[in-house]
Short mmCIF file of C-alpha atoms and ligand atoms in Angstrom, two decimals:
data_model
loop_
_atom_site.label_atom_id
_atom_site.label_comp_id
_atom_site.label_asym_id
_atom_site.label_seq_id
_atom_site.Cartn_x
_atom_site.Cartn_y
_atom_site.Cartn_z
CA PHE A 248 108.38 -67.94 13.08
CA LEU A 249 107.81 -68.84 10.13
CA CYS A 250 104.47 -67.95 9.69
CA LEU A 251 105.06 -64.82 9.98
CA SER A 252 107.65 -64.04 8.15
CA VAL A 253 105.78 -65.40 4.76
CA LEU A 254 102.39 -64.30 5.86
CA GLN A 255 100.12 -65.92 6.87
CA THR A 256 99.03 -68.85 3.84
CA ALA A 257 102.36 -70.74 5.23
CA CYS A 258 100.86 -71.72 9.02
CA SER A 259 98.08 -73.65 7.44
CA VAL A 260 99.82 -75.30 4.45
CA SER A 261 101.13 -78.65 4.90
CA HIS A 262 104.87 -78.30 4.13
CA SER A 263 104.85 -80.42 1.07
CA SER A 264 102.62 -77.59 -0.79
CA SER A 265 104.96 -76.10 -3.49
CA SER A 266 102.51 -72.87 -3.90
CA LEU A 267 104.29 -71.87 -0.64
CA SER A 268 107.73 -71.53 -1.65
CA ALA A 269 107.05 -68.99 -4.04
CA PHE A 270 105.77 -66.46 -1.90
CA SER A 271 108.68 -66.07 0.14
CA SER A 272 108.96 -62.48 2.07
CA HIS A 273 111.50 -60.13 1.92
CA LYS A 274 113.34 -61.29 5.11
CA LEU A 275 113.93 -64.51 3.50
CA PRO A 276 116.02 -65.33 0.90
CA THR A 277 114.65 -65.35 -2.53
CA VAL A 278 112.99 -68.66 -2.77
CA VAL A 279 112.21 -69.20 -6.68
CA GLN A 280 109.20 -71.20 -8.07
CA LYS A 281 110.46 -74.29 -9.57
CA GLY A 282 110.60 -73.87 -13.50
CA LYS A 283 108.59 -70.50 -13.42
CA GLY A 284 111.32 -68.39 -13.12
CA HIS A 285 111.52 -65.62 -10.18
CA SER A 286 109.29 -63.42 -8.65
CA LYS A 287 107.43 -60.01 -10.12
CA LEU A 288 106.34 -58.82 -6.70
CA GLU A 289 109.67 -58.84 -5.39
CA ALA A 290 111.21 -57.31 -8.59
CA LEU A 291 108.74 -54.81 -8.10
CA PHE A 292 109.27 -53.96 -4.85
CA ASN A 293 113.01 -53.61 -5.28
CA HIS A 294 112.52 -51.51 -8.08
CA PRO A 295 114.07 -47.76 -6.94
CA LEU A 296 110.83 -46.33 -7.63
CA TYR A 297 109.48 -48.22 -5.03
CA ASN A 298 112.45 -47.38 -2.49
CA LEU A 299 112.53 -43.74 -2.89
CA PRO A 300 114.08 -41.84 -0.43
CA ARG A 301 111.90 -40.44 2.36
CA PRO A 302 111.01 -36.91 3.60
CA GLU A 303 113.14 -37.26 7.17
CA LEU A 304 109.91 -37.35 9.66
CA GLN A 305 109.59 -34.72 12.19
CA GLU A 306 107.69 -35.67 15.84
CA ASP A 307 104.65 -33.86 14.16
CA ASP A 308 104.80 -36.14 11.16
CA TRP A 309 103.04 -38.68 12.86
CA LEU A 310 99.93 -39.05 14.29
CA LEU A 311 100.07 -41.13 17.82
CA ARG A 312 103.29 -40.97 20.04
CA VAL A 313 103.58 -43.54 22.92
CA LYS A 314 104.16 -41.39 25.77
CA GLY A 315 107.93 -41.61 27.24
CA ASP A 316 109.10 -40.08 30.15
CA GLU A 317 111.47 -37.48 28.48
CA ASP A 318 108.29 -36.16 27.57
CA ASP A 319 106.79 -34.67 30.77
CA SER A 320 108.67 -31.31 30.98
CA ASP A 321 108.27 -30.02 27.24
CA THR A 322 105.34 -28.10 27.17
CA GLU A 323 106.72 -25.20 25.80
CA ASN A 324 104.19 -23.92 23.18
CA GLU A 325 99.90 -24.62 22.57
CA GLU A 326 101.03 -26.97 20.09
CA GLU A 327 102.58 -29.23 22.39
CA GLU A 328 100.09 -28.78 25.51
CA ARG A 329 97.62 -29.50 23.19
CA GLU A 330 99.53 -33.24 22.45
CA GLU A 331 100.08 -33.38 25.85
CA GLU A 332 96.37 -33.52 26.27
CA ASP A 333 95.91 -35.65 23.68
CA ARG A 334 97.87 -38.29 25.20
CA GLU A 335 96.83 -37.95 28.56
CA GLU A 336 93.43 -38.67 27.11
CA SER A 337 94.40 -41.56 25.52
CA ALA A 338 96.71 -42.66 28.26
CA THR A 339 93.01 -42.42 30.47
CA ASN A 340 91.30 -44.26 28.38
CA ASP A 341 94.54 -47.13 28.02
CA ARG A 342 93.41 -47.44 32.00
CA GLU A 343 89.77 -47.84 31.20
CA TRP A 344 90.59 -50.33 28.87
CA ARG A 345 92.77 -51.97 31.56
CA SER A 346 89.70 -52.21 33.94
CA ALA A 347 87.86 -53.55 31.41
CA SER A 348 90.20 -56.36 30.51
CA GLU A 349 88.81 -58.05 33.81
CA GLU A 350 86.05 -59.46 31.51
CA ASP A 351 86.71 -62.85 30.26
CA GLY A 352 88.77 -63.72 27.12
CA TYR A 353 90.82 -60.01 27.12
CA ASP A 354 94.88 -60.86 27.61
CA LYS A 355 96.12 -58.64 30.57
CA ALA A 356 97.89 -56.09 28.33
CA ALA A 357 101.67 -55.47 30.04
CA TRP A 358 102.51 -52.70 27.05
CA THR A 359 105.26 -50.37 27.63
CA SER A 360 107.06 -47.87 25.50
CA ASP A 361 108.58 -51.22 24.00
CA SER A 362 107.18 -51.64 20.60
CA GLU A 363 108.25 -55.12 21.05
CA THR A 364 105.71 -55.32 24.06
CA HIS A 365 103.06 -53.92 21.40
CA PRO A 366 100.84 -56.06 19.27
CA PRO A 367 100.94 -55.77 15.95
CA TRP A 368 97.22 -53.82 15.58
CA LEU A 369 98.86 -51.25 18.14
CA ARG A 370 101.91 -50.87 16.01
CA PHE A 371 100.32 -50.47 12.87
CA HIS A 372 98.70 -47.41 15.04
CA LEU A 373 102.36 -45.82 15.80
CA GLY A 374 103.21 -46.18 12.53
CA ILE A 375 100.80 -44.58 11.01
CA SER A 376 102.37 -41.00 9.65
CA ARG A 377 101.99 -37.95 7.35
CA TRP A 378 102.31 -39.29 4.08
CA GLU A 379 101.28 -42.76 3.92
CA LEU A 380 99.15 -45.45 6.48
CA TYR A 381 102.35 -48.42 6.73
CA ASP A 382 105.66 -48.43 5.51
CA ARG A 383 105.49 -51.29 2.75
CA LYS A 384 108.64 -52.37 4.00
CA ASP A 385 107.44 -52.74 7.87
CA PRO A 386 107.62 -56.79 8.81
CA ASN A 387 104.76 -55.88 11.05
CA LEU A 388 102.36 -55.16 8.15
CA ALA A 389 102.23 -59.03 7.70
CA GLU A 390 102.24 -59.60 11.50
CA VAL A 391 98.62 -57.75 11.20
CA THR A 392 97.33 -59.85 8.47
CA HIS A 393 98.59 -62.78 9.91
CA TYR A 394 97.39 -61.66 13.10
CA LEU A 395 93.29 -60.68 11.95
CA ALA A 396 93.65 -64.13 9.98
CA THR A 397 94.47 -66.50 13.12
CA GLN A 398 93.36 -64.95 16.49
CA ARG A 399 90.51 -66.06 18.14
CA ILE A 400 87.24 -63.99 17.61
CA LEU A 401 86.08 -62.66 21.33
CA ASN A 402 83.02 -60.46 19.70
CA VAL A 403 81.11 -59.62 16.84
CA VAL A 404 79.02 -56.91 16.84
CA GLN A 405 77.36 -54.91 14.32
CA LYS A 406 79.25 -51.54 13.40
CA THR A 407 76.52 -49.20 12.59
CA GLY A 408 77.32 -46.16 10.04
CA GLY A 409 77.03 -46.82 6.49
CA THR A 410 74.38 -48.35 4.49
CA GLN A 411 75.38 -51.79 4.01
CA LEU A 412 76.16 -55.02 6.88
CA LYS A 413 79.53 -54.72 8.97
CA LEU A 414 80.86 -56.27 11.82
CA LEU A 415 83.14 -55.19 14.35
CA MET A 416 85.12 -58.20 15.32
CA SER A 417 87.23 -58.10 18.38
CA PHE A 418 90.16 -59.98 19.46
CA PRO A 419 91.94 -60.83 22.90
CA ASN A 420 94.61 -57.59 22.42
CA TYR A 421 92.08 -55.50 22.38
CA GLY A 422 92.20 -55.82 18.11
CA GLN A 423 89.72 -55.13 16.11
CA ALA A 424 88.71 -55.56 12.65
CA LEU A 425 86.06 -55.10 9.82
CA LEU A 426 84.02 -57.94 8.73
CA LYS A 427 82.50 -57.42 5.35
CA PRO A 428 80.82 -60.59 4.59
CA MET A 429 80.73 -63.13 1.18
CA ARG A 430 77.39 -62.71 -0.30
CA GLN A 431 77.80 -63.61 -3.47
CA SER A 432 80.39 -66.34 -5.71
CA ARG A 433 83.40 -65.07 -6.58
CA ASP A 434 83.03 -64.36 -10.63
CA ALA A 435 79.34 -63.21 -10.11
CA GLU A 436 79.54 -59.76 -12.37
CA THR A 437 77.24 -56.83 -10.95
CA ASP A 438 73.63 -56.80 -13.33
CA VAL A 439 74.58 -54.18 -16.38
CA ASN A 440 71.03 -52.70 -15.25
CA LEU A 441 71.66 -52.38 -11.67
CA PHE A 442 72.67 -48.85 -10.69
CA TYR A 443 76.49 -48.44 -8.82
CA PHE A 444 74.41 -47.75 -5.77
CA SER A 445 72.48 -50.94 -5.57
CA ASP A 446 75.51 -52.88 -5.81
CA PHE A 447 76.15 -55.26 -3.19
CA GLU A 448 79.79 -54.93 -1.88
CA ARG A 449 82.33 -58.03 -1.90
CA HIS A 450 84.10 -59.54 0.35
CA ASN A 451 87.27 -59.48 -1.77
CA ALA A 452 87.38 -56.38 -3.50
CA GLU A 453 88.35 -55.16 -0.31
CA ILE A 454 91.01 -57.69 0.38
CA ALA A 455 92.76 -56.72 -3.50
CA ALA A 456 92.08 -53.58 -3.07
CA PHE A 457 94.55 -52.94 -0.17
CA HIS A 458 96.77 -54.94 -2.55
CA LEU A 459 96.22 -52.76 -5.63
CA ASP A 460 96.80 -50.16 -3.31
CA ARG A 461 99.69 -51.82 -2.07
CA LEU A 462 101.26 -52.27 -5.81
CA LEU A 463 100.78 -49.02 -6.10
CA GLY A 464 103.13 -47.81 -3.88
CA PHE A 465 99.75 -46.03 -2.37
CA ASN A 466 99.73 -47.48 0.66
CA ARG A 467 96.63 -45.78 1.45
CA ILE A 468 94.38 -48.29 2.10
CA PRO A 469 94.02 -50.21 6.00
CA PRO A 470 95.45 -53.92 5.76
CA VAL A 471 92.92 -56.23 4.57
CA VAL A 472 92.84 -60.08 5.07
CA GLY A 473 90.50 -62.63 4.22
CA ARG A 474 89.64 -65.58 6.59
CA LEU A 475 87.27 -68.69 6.56
CA ILE A 476 84.84 -68.02 9.70
CA ASN A 477 82.47 -70.52 11.52
CA MET A 478 79.44 -68.31 11.45
CA SER A 479 77.98 -71.13 14.95
CA THR A 480 81.01 -70.63 17.19
CA GLU A 481 82.39 -67.55 15.69
CA ILE A 482 79.64 -65.09 15.43
CA LYS A 483 75.85 -66.28 16.24
CA GLU A 484 77.46 -67.90 19.74
CA ILE A 485 79.47 -64.89 20.81
CA THR A 486 77.73 -61.86 20.15
CA THR A 487 76.19 -59.64 22.39
CA ASP A 488 74.37 -58.00 19.74
CA ARG A 489 70.64 -58.57 19.51
CA ARG A 490 69.62 -57.03 17.01
CA LEU A 491 72.35 -59.12 14.80
CA SER A 492 71.58 -62.67 16.34
CA ARG A 493 68.01 -62.25 16.04
CA THR A 494 68.29 -62.42 12.48
CA PHE A 495 69.78 -66.12 12.09
CA PHE A 496 68.49 -68.98 10.34
CA THR A 497 68.80 -71.97 8.80
CA SER A 498 67.99 -71.79 4.52
CA PRO A 499 65.65 -74.59 3.52
CA VAL A 500 69.04 -76.77 2.57
CA GLY A 501 70.21 -76.29 5.73
CA ASN A 502 73.00 -74.22 6.04
CA MET A 503 73.20 -71.12 8.14
CA CYS A 504 72.36 -67.08 7.41
CA PHE A 505 71.99 -64.06 9.07
CA TYR A 506 71.06 -60.43 7.82
CA GLY A 507 71.57 -58.21 10.42
CA GLN A 508 70.02 -54.39 10.76
CA CYS A 509 70.85 -52.36 8.13
CA GLU A 510 69.69 -49.70 5.96
CA TYR A 511 70.41 -51.80 2.09
CA TYR A 512 69.92 -55.74 1.94
CA CYS A 513 69.17 -56.11 5.56
CA SER A 514 66.14 -58.89 4.73
CA THR A 515 65.52 -62.46 4.71
CA GLU A 516 65.81 -61.54 0.72
CA HIS A 517 69.24 -60.93 1.33
CA PRO A 518 70.75 -63.58 3.65
CA VAL A 519 74.50 -63.69 4.14
CA CYS A 520 74.70 -67.63 4.05
CA GLY A 521 77.31 -70.11 5.20
CA ARG A 522 78.27 -74.16 3.56
CA PRO A 523 77.07 -75.06 6.00
CA HIS A 524 78.38 -72.66 8.80
CA VAL A 525 81.16 -71.53 7.23
CA LEU A 526 81.56 -67.81 5.75
CA GLU A 527 84.35 -66.30 3.68
CA VAL A 528 84.72 -63.05 5.22
CA SER A 529 87.35 -59.96 4.47
CA LEU A 530 88.96 -58.43 7.81
CA ALA A 531 90.53 -54.91 8.07
CA THR A 532 92.62 -53.30 10.18
CA MET A 533 90.58 -50.44 12.31
CA LEU A 534 92.38 -47.37 12.31
CA PRO A 535 92.59 -45.75 15.83
CA ASP A 536 89.62 -45.21 17.53
CA LEU A 537 87.98 -41.22 16.89
CA SER A 538 88.68 -40.46 19.88
CA LEU A 539 92.63 -40.70 19.66
CA ALA A 540 92.64 -39.54 15.92
CA PRO A 541 89.71 -37.52 14.72
CA ARG A 542 89.02 -37.79 11.20
CA ARG A 543 88.15 -35.33 8.53
CA SER A 544 85.19 -36.62 5.92
CA TRP A 545 85.59 -34.86 2.45
CA ARG A 546 83.05 -34.91 -0.55
CA SER A 547 84.66 -35.70 -3.51
CA PRO A 548 84.86 -32.62 -6.11
CA TRP A 549 84.05 -36.09 -8.73
CA ARG A 550 81.03 -37.42 -6.85
CA ARG A 551 78.43 -39.12 -8.48
CA SER A 552 75.07 -37.61 -8.01
CA TYR A 553 73.45 -41.34 -6.00
CA SER A 554 70.38 -40.09 -8.34
CA ARG A 555 68.84 -42.46 -11.15
CA THR A 556 68.08 -38.68 -13.08
CA LYS A 557 70.02 -36.06 -12.09
CA GLN A 558 74.26 -35.78 -13.27
CA ALA A 559 76.69 -34.18 -11.38
CA GLN A 560 78.28 -30.91 -12.49
CA TRP A 561 81.25 -32.58 -13.86
CA GLU A 562 79.64 -34.51 -16.15
CA LYS A 563 78.09 -31.60 -17.85
CA ASP A 564 80.90 -29.12 -17.64
CA PRO A 565 84.43 -30.25 -19.48
CA ALA A 566 85.97 -27.18 -17.42
CA TYR A 567 84.80 -28.06 -14.39
CA CYS A 568 88.41 -28.70 -13.77
CA ASP A 569 89.11 -25.59 -13.44
CA THR A 570 86.50 -24.59 -10.80
CA VAL A 571 88.29 -26.97 -8.42
CA LYS A 572 91.77 -26.07 -8.96
CA GLN A 573 91.20 -22.67 -7.80
CA THR A 574 89.28 -24.16 -5.02
CA PRO A 575 90.58 -24.82 -1.52
CA PRO A 576 92.11 -26.82 -0.81
CA TYR A 577 92.89 -27.77 -4.59
CA ASN A 578 94.57 -25.14 -5.38
CA GLN A 579 97.79 -25.98 -3.11
CA GLY A 580 100.18 -28.67 -2.40
CA SER A 581 98.99 -31.83 -3.65
CA ARG A 582 95.35 -32.54 -3.17
CA LEU A 583 94.43 -32.29 -6.31
CA VAL A 584 97.24 -35.11 -8.01
CA ASP A 585 95.84 -36.87 -4.96
CA VAL A 586 92.09 -37.22 -5.68
CA ILE A 587 93.56 -38.05 -9.65
CA ASP A 588 95.97 -40.74 -7.53
CA MET A 589 92.55 -41.97 -6.07
CA ALA A 590 90.52 -41.91 -9.21
CA ILE A 591 93.11 -43.95 -11.21
CA LEU A 592 93.41 -46.46 -8.42
CA ASP A 593 89.46 -46.18 -8.76
CA PHE A 594 89.23 -46.49 -13.09
CA LEU A 595 91.39 -49.74 -12.42
CA MET A 596 88.96 -51.81 -10.02
CA SER A 597 86.14 -50.04 -11.27
CA ASN A 598 84.90 -48.39 -8.45
CA MET A 599 82.40 -46.22 -8.90
CA ASP A 600 81.41 -45.67 -5.24
CA ARG A 601 84.03 -43.07 -4.04
CA HIS A 602 81.68 -40.39 -2.33
CA HIS A 603 83.95 -39.18 0.03
CA TYR A 604 87.28 -39.45 1.00
CA GLU A 605 89.04 -39.04 4.91
CA THR A 606 92.17 -37.39 5.96
CA PHE A 607 93.84 -37.64 9.79
CA GLU A 608 92.75 -33.80 10.93
CA LYS A 609 96.03 -33.32 12.99
CA PHE A 610 98.23 -33.40 9.48
CA GLY A 611 95.68 -30.37 8.07
CA ASN A 612 95.79 -29.83 4.69
CA GLU A 613 99.23 -31.89 4.24
CA THR A 614 98.75 -35.16 4.35
CA PHE A 615 97.76 -38.19 2.14
CA LEU A 616 93.87 -39.23 1.35
CA LEU A 617 92.52 -42.05 3.22
CA HIS A 618 91.18 -45.01 0.64
CA LEU A 619 88.68 -46.87 2.50
CA ASP A 620 85.51 -48.11 1.86
CA ASN A 621 86.40 -50.53 -1.71
CA GLY A 622 83.57 -53.04 -0.97
CA ARG A 623 82.00 -51.97 -4.90
CA ALA A 624 85.11 -52.50 -6.67
CA PHE A 625 85.70 -55.33 -9.15
CA GLY A 626 82.21 -55.68 -9.90
CA ARG A 627 82.56 -55.80 -13.52
CA HIS A 628 85.95 -57.22 -15.62
CA SER A 629 83.67 -57.29 -18.60
CA ARG A 630 83.33 -53.31 -19.15
CA ASP A 631 85.40 -50.59 -18.25
CA GLU A 632 83.69 -47.42 -16.66
CA PRO A 633 85.97 -43.94 -18.85
CA SER A 634 83.82 -41.27 -16.50
CA ILE A 635 85.32 -42.73 -13.56
CA LEU A 636 89.06 -41.42 -15.07
CA ALA A 637 87.19 -38.36 -14.95
CA PRO A 638 89.29 -36.06 -12.43
CA LEU A 639 92.79 -37.03 -14.23
CA ARG A 640 90.92 -36.36 -18.28
CA GLN A 641 89.44 -32.77 -16.84
CA CYS A 642 92.53 -31.75 -14.74
CA CYS A 643 95.26 -33.55 -16.64
CA ARG A 644 97.81 -33.65 -14.04
CA ILE A 645 99.36 -36.41 -12.71
CA ARG A 646 102.27 -37.33 -9.82
CA ARG A 647 105.39 -37.99 -11.75
CA SER A 648 105.86 -40.99 -9.19
CA THR A 649 102.39 -42.40 -9.83
CA LEU A 650 102.99 -42.10 -13.55
CA LEU A 651 106.35 -43.70 -13.17
CA ARG A 652 105.26 -46.52 -11.70
CA LEU A 653 101.81 -46.93 -13.85
CA GLN A 654 104.59 -47.14 -16.71
CA LEU A 655 106.88 -49.60 -14.61
CA LEU A 656 103.76 -51.86 -14.25
CA SER A 657 102.70 -51.72 -17.29
CA HIS A 658 105.90 -53.47 -18.60
CA PRO A 659 106.03 -57.04 -19.08
CA ASP A 660 108.86 -57.77 -16.78
CA PHE A 661 106.31 -56.52 -13.72
CA ARG A 662 102.69 -56.76 -15.30
CA LEU A 663 100.19 -55.50 -13.12
CA SER A 664 98.37 -58.63 -13.65
CA ASP A 665 101.09 -60.76 -12.70
CA VAL A 666 102.46 -58.42 -9.58
CA MET A 667 97.96 -58.37 -8.37
CA ARG A 668 98.00 -62.21 -8.96
CA GLU A 669 101.22 -62.97 -7.26
CA SER A 670 100.26 -60.24 -3.95
CA LEU A 671 96.57 -62.08 -3.57
CA ALA A 672 98.17 -65.42 -3.02
CA ARG A 673 99.49 -64.37 -0.08
CA ASP A 674 95.92 -64.15 1.20
CA PRO A 675 94.52 -67.12 3.47
CA LEU A 676 91.39 -67.62 1.04
CA LYS A 677 93.09 -68.50 -2.04
CA ARG A 678 93.78 -71.87 -0.61
CA VAL A 679 89.33 -71.40 -1.24
CA ALA A 680 89.58 -69.96 -4.80
CA PRO A 681 91.86 -67.01 -6.26
CA LEU A 682 90.78 -63.29 -4.30
CA LEU A 683 90.24 -62.44 -8.25
CA SER A 684 89.26 -64.13 -11.18
CA GLU A 685 91.51 -63.92 -14.57
CA PRO A 686 89.20 -61.68 -16.20
CA HIS A 687 89.39 -59.71 -13.40
CA LEU A 688 93.42 -59.60 -13.45
CA SER A 689 93.01 -58.98 -17.44
CA ALA A 690 90.87 -55.98 -17.03
CA LEU A 691 93.87 -54.54 -14.54
CA ASP A 692 96.41 -54.64 -18.02
CA ARG A 693 93.66 -53.48 -20.28
CA ARG A 694 92.61 -50.59 -17.48
CA LEU A 695 96.18 -49.47 -16.90
CA ALA A 696 96.62 -48.66 -20.61
CA THR A 697 93.97 -46.66 -21.00
CA VAL A 698 95.21 -44.24 -17.91
CA LEU A 699 98.78 -44.46 -20.24
CA GLN A 700 96.77 -43.40 -23.29
CA VAL A 701 94.71 -40.36 -21.23
CA VAL A 702 98.14 -39.13 -19.71
CA ARG A 703 99.38 -39.74 -23.36
CA ASP A 704 96.36 -37.34 -24.51
CA CYS A 705 96.85 -34.71 -21.70
CA GLN A 706 100.71 -34.49 -23.07
CA ASP A 707 99.59 -33.82 -26.80
CA HIS A 708 97.87 -31.22 -25.66
CA HIS A 709 98.60 -29.46 -22.75
CA ASP A 710 102.08 -28.30 -21.07
CA ASP A 711 102.55 -28.70 -17.02
CA ILE A 712 101.11 -32.28 -16.48
CA ILE A 713 103.49 -33.40 -14.74
CA TYR A 714 103.16 -32.52 -10.58
CA ASN A 715 106.98 -33.69 -9.92
CA ASP A 716 106.81 -34.85 -6.51
CA LEU A 717 110.73 -36.58 -6.99
CA GLU A 718 112.38 -33.13 -6.99
CA ALA A 719 113.37 -31.92 -3.07
CA GLY A 720 111.39 -29.05 -2.24
CA ALA A 721 108.03 -30.43 -3.96
CA SER A 722 106.37 -32.95 -1.29
N1 ATP B 1081 89.44 -49.59 8.22
C1 ATP B 1081 88.43 -48.70 9.43
N2 ATP B 1081 88.97 -48.30 10.55
C2 ATP B 1081 87.50 -47.61 10.78
N3 ATP B 1081 86.87 -47.37 10.65
C3 ATP B 1081 86.58 -47.25 9.57
C4 ATP B 1081 87.35 -48.34 8.57
N4 ATP B 1081 86.67 -48.92 7.34
C5 ATP B 1081 85.85 -47.82 7.23
N5 ATP B 1081 85.76 -47.22 8.60
C6 ATP B 1081 84.61 -46.29 8.13
O1 ATP B 1081 83.62 -46.87 8.61
C7 ATP B 1081 82.21 -46.24 7.99
C8 ATP B 1081 81.34 -47.25 6.63
O2 ATP B 1081 82.22 -47.78 6.63
P1 ATP B 1081 81.76 -48.33 4.64
O3 ATP B 1081 81.71 -46.87 3.84
O4 ATP B 1081 83.10 -49.20 4.40
O5 ATP B 1081 81.03 -48.84 4.75
P2 ATP B 1081 79.27 -48.62 4.00
O6 ATP B 1081 78.22 -49.67 4.23
O7 ATP B 1081 79.85 -48.42 1.97
O8 ATP B 1081 79.03 -47.60 3.69
P3 ATP B 1081 78.50 -45.90 2.44
O9 ATP B 1081 77.30 -46.60 2.69
O10 ATP B 1081 78.63 -44.82 3.42
O11 ATP B 1081 78.95 -45.87 1.45
C9 ATP B 1081 83.84 -45.37 7.00
O12 ATP B 1081 82.47 -44.15 6.23
C10 ATP B 1081 84.45 -45.11 8.18
O13 ATP B 1081 84.32 -43.99 8.53
MN1 MN B 1082 79.71 -48.02 0.75
#
């Protein structure tokens, strides 16, 4: 019970631990940390800017829905017929799944349309809407991360696609997670001579990005949680993937290692190693399968050239944004300010690797942007990368709600580094070491000040900077 409501930390820490009391969930009365005052994180999430009235969601604002009995008769227009087909397809998939459940280890699924019967990952899928991936106040969010952090791992295979090693983990009631392993010590800074496209991915960056995105009020990154796994019993002995299992070896000091098969860093020279077989990893909740919820991938207009020598157009042309503003889908609705939100997130965590973003096809152009793949963030704390802010600097547009939240986060009562530290302390890996070192946390405050300065510079030279998403009528 408590395990679920105070997030995963609670379950494995003894009652005498005082660090626990600071991390009460919104469902419990606020427990004040001894001698340290109140929780800034709770104060932030209680602020009106994090509790804005939201437009009432219509039926087609949900990504998926459970087929109910009353749905059977409503096939009046084409749209609904198409959805009907989708639902039938999903029902078929469910049946196929259920027959697969005869396999060892999988629970017999007895899910009905009653959400009480659904496992946390399914409730997460059913909660995805047109405007956000999850509702921050939904208690299921803590249950999803708790689930990923504690459930038995049933199977492991390598996930194809992308360039670096990733594993797909399966759990007893059909949940899945995307695993990225720890490859470097927490506070190793990326070598200054390494290009961003050669940088290792970091498991703690995936975790921290989820927390940061949520603190910014975006809710556009699937829940990610840290976990310690046993490489022998939770990968090597159970994987059905030969390409993976044959890359295991024991290092000269006796640690268990593997390297898998992929384009970058999958070799004996770049092993993933445990101590001696315990490995820190990040686990990201999987989005609904592409067959149920197809996604569209968009090339970022501010994509880097991914070449040592070439510059991208946006780096050469100061009026680049004028072109973007006239090009669909950036010429309408919130798409341009959504890309600018994404640039702000990326600048704060110094992620230069946002070559693409994705959306759910079902919602067309009127929807939020998914911020997937954040493994190359938080590589350096001692330097900022101004070019990541090019969309904001060149377009001088920003959502009103984003600007107001950034201003709030720069206020000492809600300081970004403080709420980030508090939020990350809820992750189970906090017991091993803080998810982000103090220099990374201070870098967040420094970069936030830079973002606000860029907005002020814009205000000195341009009109029409604010995209007012807080007024009725604007979305
Ligand atoms: N939580 C998720 N659920 C479902 N699919 C995901 C999730 N996260 C990532 N993916 C998919 O997996 C693909 C590869 O993941 P990711 O981008 O993290 O790997 P990568 O090796 O860094 O790829 P690249 O080298 O192309 O940047 C993504 O493009 C995305 O479509
Ligand atoms: Mn990547």
